[in-house]
Amino acid sequence: AQSVTQLDSQVPVFEEAPVELRCNYSSSVSVYLFWYVQYPNQGLQLLLKYLSGSTLVKGINGFEAEFNKSQTSFHLRKPSVHISDTAEYFCAPRRDTGRRALTFGSGTRLQVQP
Amino acid sequence: EPEVTQTPSHQVTQMGQEVILRCVPISNHLYFYWYRQILGQKVEFLVSFYNNEISEKSEIFDDQFSVERPDGSNFTLKIRSTKLEDSAMYFCASQAASGGLRYNEQFFGPGTRLTVL
């Protein structure tokens, strides 16, 4: 089984500042890694995913994440945030074979202030 | 872009009543999922469905829950006798079977908020 830890429950940041949302996972098997975003009163939207290949993956809305196998991390970054990035962000690993269910982290609320 | 849709958006029910939550997955997808999110908590996996049968389920998915694909388009979650603790946002998701750039991606619906009184 895998587990995931999002180290920060809330991250306040000023507009146009950079941000990093941290995610660490543990798993006895190889995993795929996903970041989802949930805007207020909406469903879950995929930001980006790591399946294989380059460890730096780029997603929508200017976000990127780096897979670090040795540190079992998949931190999400954006060099300059906007007010519209205010949302809840979820890291979610899943096994690369067999069981397909996503295991969601507890989420990080990104609060972008003007 | 194709979307997963869910109805109703909000369901209020009395404890002990049966509810059916409905989902229309993306048309060419073959894997289907239900997740739930209790207010203020993380999203939890309930069940996955493939080839007209449950492929995996969590410990939350007990005998009170069932899923069905009654026709070629709908995917339903039934809770037989609702409890107060079933109050949550329920998300349906679907995934393509293979191939294409978006293989391995689960597409989520907007959710149904279930309130059990």
Short mmCIF file of N, CA and C in Angstrom, two decimals, chain B residues 19-78:
data_model
loop_
_atom_site.label_atom_id
_atom_site.label_comp_id
_atom_site.label_asym_id
_atom_site.label_seq_id
_atom_site.Cartn_x
_atom_site.Cartn_y
_atom_site.Cartn_z
N VAL B 19 -30.42 6.06 -1.07
CA VAL B 19 -30.14 7.08 -2.07
C VAL B 19 -29.38 6.45 -3.23
N ILE B 20 -29.59 7.00 -4.40
CA ILE B 20 -28.85 6.59 -5.59
C ILE B 20 -28.21 7.84 -6.19
N LEU B 21 -26.91 7.80 -6.31
CA LEU B 21 -26.16 8.88 -6.93
C LEU B 21 -25.79 8.45 -8.34
N ARG B 22 -25.99 9.38 -9.27
CA ARG B 22 -25.82 9.01 -10.67
C ARG B 22 -24.64 9.72 -11.32
N CYS B 23 -24.02 9.03 -12.24
CA CYS B 23 -22.85 9.55 -12.93
C CYS B 23 -22.94 9.13 -14.39
N VAL B 24 -22.56 10.03 -15.27
CA VAL B 24 -22.39 9.68 -16.68
C VAL B 24 -20.92 9.85 -17.00
N PRO B 25 -20.17 8.75 -17.13
CA PRO B 25 -18.74 8.85 -17.44
C PRO B 25 -18.51 9.32 -18.87
N ILE B 26 -17.29 9.59 -19.20
CA ILE B 26 -16.92 9.94 -20.57
C ILE B 26 -17.14 8.72 -21.44
N SER B 27 -17.67 8.93 -22.63
CA SER B 27 -18.30 7.85 -23.39
C SER B 27 -17.38 6.70 -23.75
N ASN B 28 -16.14 6.90 -24.05
CA ASN B 28 -15.29 5.77 -24.45
C ASN B 28 -14.43 5.25 -23.31
N HIS B 29 -14.72 5.66 -22.09
CA HIS B 29 -13.95 5.19 -20.93
C HIS B 29 -14.51 3.87 -20.43
N LEU B 30 -13.62 3.07 -19.83
CA LEU B 30 -14.01 1.74 -19.40
C LEU B 30 -13.78 1.48 -17.91
N TYR B 31 -13.00 2.35 -17.24
CA TYR B 31 -12.80 2.22 -15.80
C TYR B 31 -13.61 3.31 -15.11
N PHE B 32 -14.28 2.93 -14.04
CA PHE B 32 -15.14 3.88 -13.34
C PHE B 32 -14.87 3.79 -11.83
N TYR B 33 -14.98 4.93 -11.18
CA TYR B 33 -14.62 5.02 -9.77
C TYR B 33 -15.62 5.88 -9.01
N TRP B 34 -15.75 5.58 -7.72
CA TRP B 34 -16.40 6.48 -6.78
C TRP B 34 -15.41 6.79 -5.66
N TYR B 35 -15.35 8.09 -5.33
CA TYR B 35 -14.59 8.59 -4.20
C TYR B 35 -15.53 9.44 -3.37
N ARG B 36 -15.15 9.67 -2.12
CA ARG B 36 -15.94 10.60 -1.32
C ARG B 36 -15.01 11.51 -0.52
N GLN B 37 -15.56 12.66 -0.15
CA GLN B 37 -14.80 13.64 0.62
C GLN B 37 -15.72 14.19 1.71
N ILE B 38 -15.49 13.74 2.92
CA ILE B 38 -16.21 14.31 4.06
C ILE B 38 -15.69 15.73 4.25
N LEU B 39 -16.59 16.62 4.62
CA LEU B 39 -16.27 18.04 4.73
C LEU B 39 -15.01 18.27 5.55
N GLY B 40 -14.04 18.96 4.94
CA GLY B 40 -12.81 19.29 5.65
C GLY B 40 -11.79 18.18 5.68
N GLN B 41 -12.10 17.05 5.05
CA GLN B 41 -11.17 15.91 5.07
C GLN B 41 -10.67 15.60 3.65
N LYS B 42 -9.82 14.60 3.56
CA LYS B 42 -9.24 14.29 2.26
C LYS B 42 -10.19 13.41 1.45
N VAL B 43 -9.90 13.33 0.18
CA VAL B 43 -10.68 12.50 -0.72
C VAL B 43 -10.31 11.04 -0.49
N GLU B 44 -11.34 10.18 -0.38
CA GLU B 44 -11.11 8.76 -0.08
C GLU B 44 -11.70 7.89 -1.19
N PHE B 45 -10.96 6.89 -1.56
CA PHE B 45 -11.42 5.93 -2.57
C PHE B 45 -12.49 5.03 -1.99
N LEU B 46 -13.53 4.79 -2.78
CA LEU B 46 -14.57 3.84 -2.37
C LEU B 46 -14.49 2.55 -3.18
N VAL B 47 -14.59 2.69 -4.51
CA VAL B 47 -14.73 1.50 -5.34
C VAL B 47 -14.33 1.81 -6.77
N SER B 48 -13.85 0.78 -7.45
CA SER B 48 -13.61 0.89 -8.89
C SER B 48 -14.35 -0.23 -9.61
N PHE B 49 -14.64 0.00 -10.87
CA PHE B 49 -15.55 -0.88 -11.63
C PHE B 49 -15.01 -1.00 -13.04
N TYR B 50 -14.91 -2.25 -13.51
CA TYR B 50 -14.40 -2.48 -14.86
C TYR B 50 -15.02 -3.75 -15.39
N ASN B 51 -15.41 -3.73 -16.63
CA ASN B 51 -15.94 -4.93 -17.28
C ASN B 51 -17.15 -5.49 -16.50
N ASN B 52 -18.00 -4.57 -16.06
CA ASN B 52 -19.25 -4.91 -15.37
C ASN B 52 -19.08 -5.59 -14.03
N GLU B 53 -17.96 -5.37 -13.39
CA GLU B 53 -17.80 -5.88 -12.04
C GLU B 53 -16.86 -5.00 -11.23
N ILE B 54 -16.97 -5.12 -9.92
CA ILE B 54 -16.09 -4.37 -9.04
C ILE B 54 -14.68 -4.93 -9.17
N SER B 55 -13.71 -4.05 -9.43
CA SER B 55 -12.32 -4.50 -9.55
C SER B 55 -11.55 -4.30 -8.25
N GLU B 56 -11.93 -3.30 -7.47
CA GLU B 56 -11.36 -3.15 -6.13
C GLU B 56 -12.28 -2.26 -5.31
N LYS B 57 -12.17 -2.41 -3.98
CA LYS B 57 -12.98 -1.57 -3.10
C LYS B 57 -12.22 -1.35 -1.81
N SER B 58 -12.56 -0.25 -1.14
CA SER B 58 -11.92 0.08 0.12
C SER B 58 -12.75 -0.49 1.27
N GLU B 59 -12.20 -0.35 2.47
CA GLU B 59 -12.91 -0.85 3.65
C GLU B 59 -14.16 -0.01 3.94
N ILE B 60 -14.21 1.19 3.37
CA ILE B 60 -15.41 2.03 3.55
C ILE B 60 -16.60 1.41 2.82
N PHE B 61 -16.33 0.78 1.71
CA PHE B 61 -17.38 0.24 0.82
C PHE B 61 -17.90 -1.06 1.40
N ASP B 62 -18.82 -0.93 2.37
CA ASP B 62 -19.36 -2.13 3.02
C ASP B 62 -20.67 -2.55 2.33
N ASP B 63 -21.39 -3.43 2.99
CA ASP B 63 -22.59 -4.01 2.38
C ASP B 63 -23.70 -2.98 2.14
N GLN B 64 -23.58 -1.81 2.75
CA GLN B 64 -24.59 -0.77 2.53
C GLN B 64 -24.43 -0.10 1.17
N PHE B 65 -23.29 -0.29 0.56
CA PHE B 65 -23.00 0.34 -0.72
C PHE B 65 -23.10 -0.67 -1.86
N SER B 66 -23.52 -0.20 -3.00
CA SER B 66 -23.45 -1.02 -4.21
C SER B 66 -23.29 -0.10 -5.41
N VAL B 67 -22.73 -0.65 -6.47
CA VAL B 67 -22.57 0.10 -7.71
C VAL B 67 -23.16 -0.70 -8.85
N GLU B 68 -23.53 0.04 -9.88
CA GLU B 68 -24.17 -0.62 -11.01
C GLU B 68 -23.95 0.23 -12.25
N ARG B 69 -23.86 -0.46 -13.37
CA ARG B 69 -23.86 0.23 -14.67
C ARG B 69 -25.08 -0.30 -15.41
N PRO B 70 -26.23 0.32 -15.15
CA PRO B 70 -27.49 -0.26 -15.64
C PRO B 70 -27.67 -0.21 -17.15
N ASP B 71 -26.96 0.69 -17.81
CA ASP B 71 -27.04 0.77 -19.25
C ASP B 71 -25.67 1.18 -19.78
N GLY B 72 -25.58 1.56 -21.03
CA GLY B 72 -24.27 1.86 -21.58
C GLY B 72 -23.69 3.20 -21.19
N SER B 73 -24.46 4.01 -20.45
CA SER B 73 -23.96 5.35 -20.18
C SER B 73 -23.90 5.70 -18.69
N ASN B 74 -24.79 5.16 -17.86
CA ASN B 74 -24.83 5.57 -16.46
C ASN B 74 -24.01 4.65 -15.56
N PHE B 75 -23.53 5.24 -14.48
CA PHE B 75 -22.81 4.49 -13.44
C PHE B 75 -23.35 5.00 -12.11
N THR B 76 -23.93 4.11 -11.31
CA THR B 76 -24.62 4.57 -10.11
C THR B 76 -23.98 4.02 -8.84
N LEU B 77 -24.12 4.81 -7.78
CA LEU B 77 -23.73 4.39 -6.44
C LEU B 77 -24.99 4.41 -5.58
N LYS B 78 -25.31 3.28 -4.97
CA LYS B 78 -26.48 3.20 -4.11
C LYS B 78 -26.02 3.00 -2.67
#
